[in-house]
Amino acid sequence: MKRKSWIFIFIVIIFLLGGRIVPAQKVNFDESKVPAYELPDPLILENGEKVTTPGQWWQQRRPELLRLFEEDIYGKVPGHLQHMSFRVRSVNRQALEGQATRKQVTILFTGDDNGPMMDLLIYIPNKVEKPCPAFLGLNFYGNQSISKDTGIFVTRSWVRNNEAYGITENKATEISRGVRASRWPVKMILEQGYALATAYYGDIDPDYDDGFQNGVQPLFYKKGQHKPAPEEWGSIAAWAWGLSRALDYLEKDENIDAHRVAVMGHSRLGKTALWAAAEDQRFALAISNMSGCGGAALSRRRYGETVERINTSFPHWFCTNFKKYNDHEDSLPVDQHELIALIAPRPVYITAAIEDRWADPKGMFLAAKYATPVYRLLGKTGLPDHAAMIPGHPVMGTIGFHLRPGKHDVIDYDWQQFLIFANKFLKK
Ligand code: GCU
């Protein structure tokens, strides 16, 4: 063969591998090519009956929807912990130049100091009335990555390698202190009177596909079980479960008002925040930053990331049953507007960025809109009628939304809106 042909074959192979064998033409960024689709109605029961009263929603439709999301998308949590305990490992009342009290609490999932555990870092504003409201969110690189504060314990869990952050051999070091500080404007949050609690998602389940041998899933295996059943939890459901365990601790902390905790997350952790709020009604408010496919974006639009693509790139995120819907979105019994509806009547804020087409900004806006009938049934506004996707013009009903210029990230602008939104609902 000629040299040119070899180069051509080489390029084709690299292209296919880069797309993880899913042909690249399947990723659609062209609005005119979004297929026609019909969304399931959040207010019609599986038996075809219409839901017209809040009672029917709470007693029939909501449990039905929750079960469908559990069994077909995220997976069910198979049990309860019997011996979980909390260890307050450090308290510093003069953290961040006296602005905050910094607590570090280890949640021992089995009560065993050598067993699986999650480190919760909490900053509590010093100069406000207690108990105060809080934001709770998972982070991607360990608690030490959110601030330069040298008192934060460096995570000892497996962390994704990142040379720029000094993480090699999957171990975080001092170099990673504050590398993600731009995503966590701690001072701004404290100044507004909120505590901030965060934990590393890899403490709950390391984010790679190992057939569920590590992470919390094995804690619940029955005799002879080696992996979750097809309707049992993947990593997103495990991370969401971890957020609920963090809330279990916050309920015990006298400085925090656990009835006013907003659960927040970005991207895969934005999917996680939505699912956590759907599963656990103790969360007072939810914030999903650019959560995209499997988060706030409608799956049936197949714009940007698709069900097949996400299940191929991240086979461990959802339950095995979800794979049945690869390229079969129309047979899904639910769509993601109904995930938002499961949070009703509690406030939920959804964001998108113009350059983040992968996460389908319009698909997220439409999901917010189509969740609204459930909010209205429960006497709330949902997304206001005048809402539109205008960059720089956030809308804030019980469902809030903003589209901002720029990329897939969490920036100060996003947090400024989260705080305005939270102030409407969580301030006394
Ligand atoms: C990938 C993935 C998204 C996810 C994102 C993230 O882009 O395809 O679904 O939201 O990673 O978590 O950063």
CSV table of C-alpha atoms and ligand atoms in Angstrom, one decimal:
chain,number,residue,atom,x,y,z
A,1,MET,CA,0.0,0.0,0.0
A,2,LYS,CA,1.1,3.5,-0.6
A,3,ARG,CA,2.2,5.7,2.3
A,4,LYS,CA,-0.8,8.0,1.8
A,5,SER,CA,-3.2,5.0,2.3
A,6,TRP,CA,-1.5,4.0,5.5
A,7,ILE,CA,-1.8,7.6,6.8
A,8,PHE,CA,-5.5,7.5,5.9
A,9,ILE,CA,-6.1,4.2,7.7
A,10,PHE,CA,-4.3,5.5,10.7
A,11,ILE,CA,-6.4,8.7,10.9
A,12,VAL,CA,-9.6,6.6,10.6
A,13,ILE,CA,-8.5,4.4,13.5
A,14,ILE,CA,-7.6,7.3,15.7
A,15,PHE,CA,-10.9,8.9,14.9
A,16,LEU,CA,-12.9,5.8,15.8
A,17,LEU,CA,-11.0,5.3,19.1
A,18,GLY,CA,-11.3,9.0,20.0
A,19,GLY,CA,-15.0,8.6,19.6
A,20,ARG,CA,-14.8,5.3,21.6
A,21,ILE,CA,-16.0,3.4,18.5
A,22,VAL,CA,-19.3,5.3,18.5
A,23,PRO,CA,-19.4,6.8,15.0
A,24,ALA,CA,-18.8,10.5,15.3
A,25,GLN,CA,-21.8,11.4,13.0
A,26,LYS,CA,-24.1,10.3,15.8
A,27,VAL,CA,-23.2,13.4,17.8
A,28,ASN,CA,-25.6,16.0,16.6
A,29,PHE,CA,-25.1,19.7,17.2
A,30,ASP,CA,-27.6,20.8,14.6
A,31,GLU,CA,-30.9,22.0,16.0
A,32,SER,CA,-32.6,21.3,12.7
A,33,LYS,CA,-31.6,17.6,13.0
A,34,VAL,CA,-33.1,17.0,16.4
A,35,PRO,CA,-35.6,14.2,15.8
A,36,ALA,CA,-39.3,14.6,16.4
A,37,TYR,CA,-40.2,13.2,19.8
A,38,GLU,CA,-43.0,12.9,22.2
A,39,LEU,CA,-42.3,13.3,25.9
A,40,PRO,CA,-44.0,11.3,28.6
A,41,ASP,CA,-46.5,13.5,30.5
A,42,PRO,CA,-45.4,13.8,34.2
A,43,LEU,CA,-49.1,14.1,35.1
A,44,ILE,CA,-50.3,10.9,33.5
A,45,LEU,CA,-50.1,7.7,35.4
A,46,GLU,CA,-48.7,4.6,33.7
A,47,ASN,CA,-52.3,3.2,33.6
A,48,GLY,CA,-53.3,6.3,31.5
A,49,GLU,CA,-55.2,8.1,34.3
A,50,LYS,CA,-54.7,11.8,34.6
A,51,VAL,CA,-53.2,13.3,37.8
A,52,THR,CA,-55.3,16.3,38.8
A,53,THR,CA,-54.7,16.6,42.6
A,54,PRO,CA,-51.6,17.0,44.8
A,55,GLY,CA,-52.8,13.8,46.6
A,56,GLN,CA,-52.6,11.8,43.4
A,57,TRP,CA,-49.1,13.2,42.8
A,58,TRP,CA,-47.8,12.3,46.2
A,59,GLN,CA,-49.5,8.9,46.6
A,60,GLN,CA,-49.4,7.6,43.0
A,61,ARG,CA,-47.5,9.4,40.4
A,62,ARG,CA,-44.4,10.5,42.3
A,63,PRO,CA,-43.7,7.0,43.7
A,64,GLU,CA,-44.2,5.6,40.3
A,65,LEU,CA,-41.8,8.0,38.6
A,66,LEU,CA,-39.2,7.5,41.3
A,67,ARG,CA,-39.3,3.8,40.8
A,68,LEU,CA,-38.9,4.1,37.1
A,69,PHE,CA,-35.9,6.4,37.5
A,70,GLU,CA,-34.5,4.0,40.1
A,71,GLU,CA,-35.0,0.8,38.1
A,72,ASP,CA,-34.2,2.0,34.6
A,73,ILE,CA,-31.7,4.9,35.0
A,74,TYR,CA,-29.7,5.4,38.2
A,75,GLY,CA,-30.3,2.2,40.0
A,76,LYS,CA,-31.7,1.4,43.4
A,77,VAL,CA,-29.8,1.7,46.7
A,78,PRO,CA,-30.0,-1.9,47.9
A,79,GLY,CA,-30.0,-1.3,51.7
A,80,HIS,CA,-29.2,0.8,54.8
A,81,LEU,CA,-26.1,1.1,56.8
A,82,GLN,CA,-26.4,-0.3,60.3
A,83,HIS,CA,-23.3,1.0,62.0
A,84,MET,CA,-22.4,4.3,60.4
A,85,SER,CA,-20.7,6.8,62.7
A,86,PHE,CA,-19.2,10.3,62.6
A,87,ARG,CA,-15.7,11.3,63.9
A,88,VAL,CA,-15.1,15.1,64.3
A,89,ARG,CA,-11.4,15.1,63.5
A,90,SER,CA,-10.6,18.8,63.7
A,91,VAL,CA,-12.2,22.1,64.5
A,92,ASN,CA,-10.6,25.4,63.9
A,93,ARG,CA,-12.6,28.5,65.0
A,94,GLN,CA,-10.3,31.0,63.4
A,95,ALA,CA,-10.1,29.6,59.8
A,96,LEU,CA,-9.8,31.9,56.8
A,97,GLU,CA,-8.5,34.8,58.8
A,98,GLY,CA,-11.3,34.4,61.4
A,99,GLN,CA,-14.1,34.4,58.9
A,100,ALA,CA,-15.1,30.9,59.5
A,101,THR,CA,-15.0,27.8,61.7
A,102,ARG,CA,-13.6,24.9,59.8
A,103,LYS,CA,-14.7,21.4,60.8
A,104,GLN,CA,-13.5,18.2,59.3
A,105,VAL,CA,-15.6,15.2,60.0
A,106,THR,CA,-15.0,11.7,58.9
A,107,ILE,CA,-18.1,9.6,58.1
A,108,LEU,CA,-17.3,6.0,58.8
A,109,PHE,CA,-19.7,4.1,56.7
A,110,THR,CA,-19.4,0.9,58.7
A,111,GLY,CA,-18.3,2.5,62.0
A,112,ASP,CA,-14.9,1.1,61.5
A,113,ASP,CA,-11.9,3.5,61.5
A,114,ASN,CA,-10.2,1.3,58.9
A,115,GLY,CA,-13.3,0.8,56.8
A,116,PRO,CA,-14.7,2.8,53.9
A,117,MET,CA,-15.1,6.5,54.8
A,118,MET,CA,-15.9,10.0,53.5
A,119,ASP,CA,-14.2,13.1,54.7
A,120,LEU,CA,-16.6,16.1,55.0
A,121,LEU,CA,-15.0,19.6,55.1
A,122,ILE,CA,-17.3,22.3,56.5
A,123,TYR,CA,-16.8,26.0,56.7
A,124,ILE,CA,-19.3,27.8,59.0
A,125,PRO,CA,-19.5,31.6,58.9
A,126,ASN,CA,-18.5,33.0,62.3
A,127,LYS,CA,-20.5,36.2,62.2
A,128,VAL,CA,-24.0,35.0,61.6
A,129,GLU,CA,-26.9,33.7,63.6
A,130,LYS,CA,-26.8,29.9,64.0
A,131,PRO,CA,-28.0,27.5,62.9
A,132,CYS,CA,-27.4,28.7,59.4
A,133,PRO,CA,-28.3,27.4,56.0
A,134,ALA,CA,-25.7,25.6,53.9
A,135,PHE,CA,-24.6,24.5,50.5
A,136,LEU,CA,-23.4,20.9,50.2
A,137,GLY,CA,-21.6,19.7,47.1
A,138,LEU,CA,-19.1,17.0,46.0
A,139,ASN,CA,-15.8,17.9,44.5
A,140,PHE,CA,-13.6,16.3,41.9
A,141,TYR,CA,-10.1,16.3,43.3
A,142,GLY,CA,-10.3,16.1,47.1
A,143,ASN,CA,-11.3,18.6,49.7
A,144,GLN,CA,-7.8,20.2,49.6
A,145,SER,CA,-8.5,21.2,46.0
A,146,ILE,CA,-11.2,23.7,46.9
A,147,SER,CA,-9.0,26.1,48.9
A,148,LYS,CA,-5.4,27.0,49.7
A,149,ASP,CA,-6.3,26.7,53.4
A,150,THR,CA,-3.4,24.5,54.6
A,151,GLY,CA,-5.4,23.1,57.4
A,152,ILE,CA,-7.5,20.9,55.0
A,153,PHE,CA,-6.6,17.2,55.1
A,154,VAL,CA,-5.3,16.0,51.7
A,155,THR,CA,-7.4,13.2,50.5
A,156,ARG,CA,-5.9,9.7,50.7
A,157,SER,CA,-8.3,8.2,48.3
A,158,TRP,CA,-7.7,7.2,44.7
A,159,VAL,CA,-7.7,10.4,42.5
A,160,ARG,CA,-7.6,10.7,38.7
A,161,ASN,CA,-4.1,11.6,37.6
A,162,ASN,CA,-3.5,15.2,36.6
A,163,GLU,CA,0.0,16.4,36.1
A,164,ALA,CA,-0.9,20.1,36.3
A,165,TYR,CA,-2.3,19.3,39.8
A,166,GLY,CA,0.7,17.3,40.8
A,167,ILE,CA,-1.4,14.1,40.9
A,168,THR,CA,0.5,11.1,39.7
A,169,GLU,CA,0.0,7.5,40.6
A,170,ASN,CA,-3.5,8.4,41.6
A,171,LYS,CA,-2.4,10.1,44.9
A,172,ALA,CA,-3.1,13.7,45.7
A,173,THR,CA,-0.2,15.8,47.2
A,174,GLU,CA,0.3,19.2,48.7
A,175,ILE,CA,0.6,20.6,45.1
A,176,SER,CA,-3.1,20.1,44.6
A,177,ARG,CA,-4.2,22.5,47.4
A,178,GLY,CA,-6.5,25.1,45.9
A,179,VAL,CA,-6.3,23.9,42.3
A,180,ARG,CA,-10.1,24.1,42.0
A,181,ALA,CA,-10.5,27.2,44.2
A,182,SER,CA,-12.0,29.1,41.3
A,183,ARG,CA,-15.0,26.7,41.4
A,184,TRP,CA,-15.6,27.2,45.2
A,185,PRO,CA,-15.7,30.9,46.1
A,186,VAL,CA,-15.7,30.1,49.8
A,187,LYS,CA,-15.5,33.7,51.0
A,188,MET,CA,-18.4,34.8,48.9
A,189,ILE,CA,-20.6,32.0,50.2
A,190,LEU,CA,-19.7,32.7,53.8
A,191,GLU,CA,-20.2,36.4,53.5
A,192,GLN,CA,-23.8,35.7,52.4
A,193,GLY,CA,-24.4,33.8,55.6
A,194,TYR,CA,-24.1,30.2,54.3
A,195,ALA,CA,-22.0,27.4,55.5
A,196,LEU,CA,-20.3,25.3,52.8
A,197,ALA,CA,-19.9,21.6,53.2
A,198,THR,CA,-18.0,19.5,50.6
A,199,ALA,CA,-16.7,15.9,50.2
A,200,TYR,CA,-14.6,14.2,47.6
A,201,TYR,CA,-16.8,12.0,45.3
A,202,GLY,CA,-14.0,9.4,45.0
A,203,ASP,CA,-14.4,8.7,48.8
A,204,ILE,CA,-17.8,7.2,47.9
A,205,ASP,CA,-17.0,5.5,44.7
A,206,PRO,CA,-13.8,6.1,42.6
A,207,ASP,CA,-14.8,7.3,39.2
A,208,TYR,CA,-13.6,4.5,36.9
A,209,ASP,CA,-15.1,1.3,35.7
A,210,ASP,CA,-13.7,-1.5,37.9
A,211,GLY,CA,-16.8,-3.7,37.9
A,212,PHE,CA,-17.9,-2.2,41.3
A,213,GLN,CA,-15.2,-3.9,43.4
A,214,ASN,CA,-14.2,-0.7,45.1
A,215,GLY,CA,-16.5,2.1,46.4
A,216,VAL,CA,-19.6,1.6,48.6
A,217,GLN,CA,-21.5,-0.9,46.5
A,218,PRO,CA,-19.7,-4.0,47.9
A,219,LEU,CA,-20.9,-3.0,51.4
A,220,PHE,CA,-24.3,-4.1,50.3
A,221,TYR,CA,-23.6,-7.3,48.3
A,222,LYS,CA,-25.6,-10.3,49.3
A,223,LYS,CA,-23.8,-13.6,49.8
A,224,GLY,CA,-22.3,-14.6,46.4
A,225,GLN,CA,-23.0,-11.2,44.8
A,226,HIS,CA,-20.1,-9.6,43.0
A,227,LYS,CA,-21.7,-6.7,41.2
A,228,PRO,CA,-24.9,-4.7,41.4
A,229,ALA,CA,-28.0,-6.3,39.9
A,230,PRO,CA,-29.3,-4.7,36.6
A,231,GLU,CA,-31.7,-2.4,38.6
A,232,GLU,CA,-29.2,-1.6,41.3
A,233,TRP,CA,-27.1,1.5,41.7
A,234,GLY,CA,-24.2,2.7,39.5
A,235,SER,CA,-21.8,5.4,40.5
A,236,ILE,CA,-24.1,8.4,40.2
A,237,ALA,CA,-26.6,6.9,42.6
A,238,ALA,CA,-23.8,6.0,45.0
A,239,TRP,CA,-22.5,9.6,44.9
A,240,ALA,CA,-26.0,10.8,45.5
A,241,TRP,CA,-26.3,8.4,48.4
A,242,GLY,CA,-23.1,9.8,49.8
A,243,LEU,CA,-24.6,13.3,49.8
A,244,SER,CA,-27.5,12.0,51.9
A,245,ARG,CA,-25.0,10.6,54.4
A,246,ALA,CA,-23.3,14.0,54.5
A,247,LEU,CA,-26.7,15.4,55.3
A,248,ASP,CA,-27.2,12.8,58.0
A,249,TYR,CA,-24.1,14.4,59.7
A,250,LEU,CA,-25.3,18.0,59.0
A,251,GLU,CA,-28.5,17.2,60.8
A,252,LYS,CA,-26.4,16.5,63.9
A,253,ASP,CA,-24.3,19.7,63.7
A,254,GLU,CA,-25.8,22.4,65.9
A,255,ASN,CA,-24.4,25.2,63.7
A,256,ILE,CA,-26.2,24.0,60.6
A,257,ASP,CA,-29.9,24.2,59.9
A,258,ALA,CA,-30.4,20.9,58.1
A,259,HIS,CA,-33.8,22.0,56.9
A,260,ARG,CA,-32.1,24.7,54.7
A,261,VAL,CA,-29.4,22.7,52.9
A,262,ALA,CA,-29.0,23.3,49.1
A,263,VAL,CA,-27.4,20.4,47.3
A,264,MET,CA,-25.1,21.6,44.4
A,265,GLY,CA,-23.0,19.9,41.8
A,266,HIS,CA,-21.3,20.5,38.4
A,267,SER,CA,-21.6,18.3,35.4
A,268,ARG,CA,-21.6,14.6,36.4
A,269,LEU,CA,-21.9,15.9,39.9
A,270,GLY,CA,-24.8,18.1,38.7
A,271,LYS,CA,-26.6,14.9,37.5
A,272,THR,CA,-25.8,13.6,41.0
A,273,ALA,CA,-27.2,16.7,42.8
A,274,LEU,CA,-30.5,16.3,40.9
A,275,TRP,CA,-30.8,12.7,41.7
A,276,ALA,CA,-29.9,13.2,45.4
A,277,ALA,CA,-32.6,15.8,45.7
A,278,ALA,CA,-35.1,13.5,43.9
A,279,GLU,CA,-34.3,10.6,46.2
A,280,ASP,CA,-33.9,12.5,49.4
A,281,GLN,CA,-36.6,15.1,50.2
A,282,ARG,CA,-34.7,16.5,53.1
A,283,PHE,CA,-32.7,18.6,50.6
A,284,ALA,CA,-34.4,22.0,50.6
A,285,LEU,CA,-33.1,23.1,47.2
A,286,ALA,CA,-31.0,21.7,44.3
A,287,ILE,CA,-28.5,23.3,41.9
A,288,SER,CA,-27.5,21.5,38.8
A,289,ASN,CA,-24.6,23.2,37.0
A,290,MET,CA,-24.3,22.2,33.4
A,291,SER,CA,-25.5,18.6,34.1
A,292,GLY,CA,-26.4,17.7,30.5
A,293,CYS,CA,-27.2,14.1,29.5
A,294,GLY,CA,-28.5,12.0,32.4
A,295,GLY,CA,-28.9,15.2,34.3
A,296,ALA,CA,-31.3,18.1,33.3
A,297,ALA,CA,-31.1,17.6,29.5
A,298,LEU,CA,-33.9,15.8,27.7
A,299,SER,CA,-32.6,12.4,26.5
A,300,ARG,CA,-35.1,12.2,23.6
A,301,ARG,CA,-33.5,15.3,21.9
A,302,ARG,CA,-30.3,13.4,21.2
A,303,TYR,CA,-28.4,16.7,20.9
A,304,GLY,CA,-24.8,16.6,22.0
A,305,GLU,CA,-24.1,13.7,24.4
A,306,THR,CA,-26.6,10.8,24.0
A,307,VAL,CA,-27.6,7.9,26.1
A,308,GLU,CA,-25.5,5.5,24.0
A,309,ARG,CA,-22.5,7.8,24.2
A,310,ILE,CA,-22.7,8.3,27.9
A,311,ASN,CA,-23.2,4.6,28.6
A,312,THR,CA,-20.3,3.7,26.4
A,313,SER,CA,-17.8,6.3,27.7
A,314,PHE,CA,-18.9,5.8,31.4
A,315,PRO,CA,-20.4,2.3,31.7
A,316,HIS,CA,-20.3,2.6,35.5
A,317,TRP,CA,-22.4,5.8,36.0
A,318,PHE,CA,-25.9,4.4,35.5
A,319,CYS,CA,-27.5,1.1,36.3
A,320,THR,CA,-27.1,-1.7,33.8
A,321,ASN,CA,-30.8,-1.4,32.7
A,322,PHE,CA,-30.1,2.0,31.3
A,323,LYS,CA,-28.1,0.5,28.5
A,324,LYS,CA,-31.3,-0.9,27.1
A,325,TYR,CA,-32.1,2.6,25.9
A,326,ASN,CA,-28.8,3.1,23.9
A,327,ASP,CA,-30.2,4.5,20.7
A,328,HIS,CA,-33.7,3.7,21.9
A,329,GLU,CA,-34.5,6.9,23.8
A,330,ASP,CA,-38.1,6.9,22.7
A,331,SER,CA,-38.8,3.7,24.6
A,332,LEU,CA,-37.6,5.3,27.9
A,333,PRO,CA,-40.5,5.2,30.3
A,334,VAL,CA,-39.5,8.7,31.6
A,335,ASP,CA,-37.4,11.7,30.4
A,336,GLN,CA,-35.4,14.1,32.4
A,337,HIS,CA,-38.1,16.8,32.9
A,338,GLU,CA,-39.6,14.3,35.2
A,339,LEU,CA,-36.4,14.1,37.2
A,340,ILE,CA,-36.8,17.8,37.8
A,341,ALA,CA,-40.5,17.3,38.6
A,342,LEU,CA,-39.5,14.8,41.3
A,343,ILE,CA,-37.9,17.7,43.2
A,344,ALA,CA,-41.1,19.7,43.2
A,345,PRO,CA,-42.3,21.7,45.0
A,346,ARG,CA,-38.7,22.4,46.2
A,347,PRO,CA,-36.7,25.1,44.3
A,348,VAL,CA,-34.3,23.9,41.7
A,349,TYR,CA,-31.8,25.9,39.7
A,350,ILE,CA,-30.4,24.8,36.3
A,351,THR,CA,-27.5,26.3,34.4
A,352,ALA,CA,-26.1,26.1,30.9
A,353,ALA,CA,-23.3,27.7,28.9
A,354,ILE,CA,-23.3,28.8,25.3
A,355,GLU,CA,-20.1,26.9,24.4
A,356,ASP,CA,-21.2,23.8,26.3
A,357,ARG,CA,-23.3,22.3,23.5
A,358,TRP,CA,-22.3,18.8,24.6
A,359,ALA,CA,-24.7,19.3,27.6
A,360,ASP,CA,-27.5,20.6,25.4
A,361,PRO,CA,-28.5,24.0,26.8
A,362,LYS,CA,-31.9,24.0,25.1
A,363,GLY,CA,-32.6,20.5,26.2
A,364,MET,CA,-32.1,21.6,29.8
A,365,PHE,CA,-34.3,24.7,29.4
A,366,LEU,CA,-37.1,22.6,27.9
A,367,ALA,CA,-36.8,20.0,30.7
A,368,ALA,CA,-37.3,22.9,33.2
A,369,LYS,CA,-40.3,24.1,31.2
A,370,TYR,CA,-41.9,20.7,31.0
A,371,ALA,CA,-41.4,20.0,34.7
A,372,THR,CA,-43.4,23.1,35.4
A,373,PRO,CA,-47.0,21.6,35.3
A,374,VAL,CA,-46.0,19.5,38.4
A,375,TYR,CA,-44.9,22.6,40.3
A,376,ARG,CA,-48.1,24.4,39.3
A,377,LEU,CA,-50.2,21.4,40.5
A,378,LEU,CA,-48.4,21.8,43.8
A,379,GLY,CA,-49.1,25.6,43.9
A,380,LYS,CA,-45.7,26.8,42.8
A,381,THR,CA,-44.6,28.8,39.8
A,382,GLY,CA,-42.0,26.4,38.4
A,383,LEU,CA,-40.3,28.1,35.5
A,384,PRO,CA,-42.0,31.5,35.0
A,385,ASP,CA,-44.1,31.9,31.8
A,386,HIS,CA,-42.0,34.7,30.5
A,387,ALA,CA,-38.8,32.6,30.8
A,388,ALA,CA,-36.5,32.5,27.8
A,389,MET,CA,-33.0,31.5,27.1
A,390,ILE,CA,-31.3,34.8,27.0
A,391,PRO,CA,-27.6,34.9,27.9
A,392,GLY,CA,-27.0,37.0,31.0
A,393,HIS,CA,-30.7,37.1,32.0
A,394,PRO,CA,-31.3,34.5,34.7
A,395,VAL,CA,-34.9,33.6,35.4
A,396,MET,CA,-35.9,32.6,38.9
A,397,GLY,CA,-39.3,31.1,39.6
A,398,THR,CA,-39.4,28.0,41.8
A,399,ILE,CA,-37.4,26.6,38.9
A,400,GLY,CA,-34.5,28.9,38.0
A,401,PHE,CA,-32.4,28.8,34.9
A,402,HIS,CA,-29.5,30.7,33.4
A,403,LEU,CA,-27.5,30.5,30.2
A,404,ARG,CA,-24.3,32.3,30.3
A,405,PRO,CA,-21.5,32.9,27.7
A,406,GLY,CA,-18.5,30.7,28.1
A,407,LYS,CA,-17.5,27.2,28.7
A,408,HIS,CA,-18.4,24.1,30.8
A,409,ASP,CA,-17.2,25.2,34.2
A,410,VAL,CA,-18.3,26.8,37.5
A,411,ILE,CA,-17.4,30.4,37.8
A,412,ASP,CA,-18.2,33.3,40.1
A,413,TYR,CA,-21.1,34.4,37.9
A,414,ASP,CA,-22.8,31.0,38.5
A,415,TRP,CA,-22.3,31.2,42.3
A,416,GLN,CA,-23.6,34.8,42.3
A,417,GLN,CA,-26.9,33.5,40.8
A,418,PHE,CA,-27.0,30.5,43.1
A,419,LEU,CA,-26.8,32.8,46.1
A,420,ILE,CA,-29.5,35.2,44.8
A,421,PHE,CA,-31.7,32.1,44.1
A,422,ALA,CA,-31.0,30.5,47.5
A,423,ASN,CA,-31.6,33.9,49.3
A,424,LYS,CA,-35.2,33.8,47.9
A,425,PHE,CA,-35.9,30.5,49.6
A,426,LEU,CA,-33.5,29.8,52.3
A,427,LYS,CA,-33.1,33.1,54.1
A,428,LYS,CA,-35.4,33.7,57.1
B,1,GCU,C1,-18.1,14.3,30.2
B,1,GCU,C2,-19.4,13.6,30.1
B,1,GCU,C3,-20.5,14.5,30.7
B,1,GCU,C4,-20.1,14.9,32.1
B,1,GCU,C5,-18.8,15.6,32.0
B,1,GCU,C6,-18.3,16.0,33.4
B,1,GCU,O1,-18.1,15.4,29.3
B,1,GCU,O2,-19.6,13.3,28.8
B,1,GCU,O3,-21.7,13.7,30.8
B,1,GCU,O4,-21.1,15.8,32.6
B,1,GCU,O5,-17.8,14.8,31.5
B,1,GCU,O6,-18.7,15.5,34.4
B,1,GCU,O7,-17.4,16.9,33.4
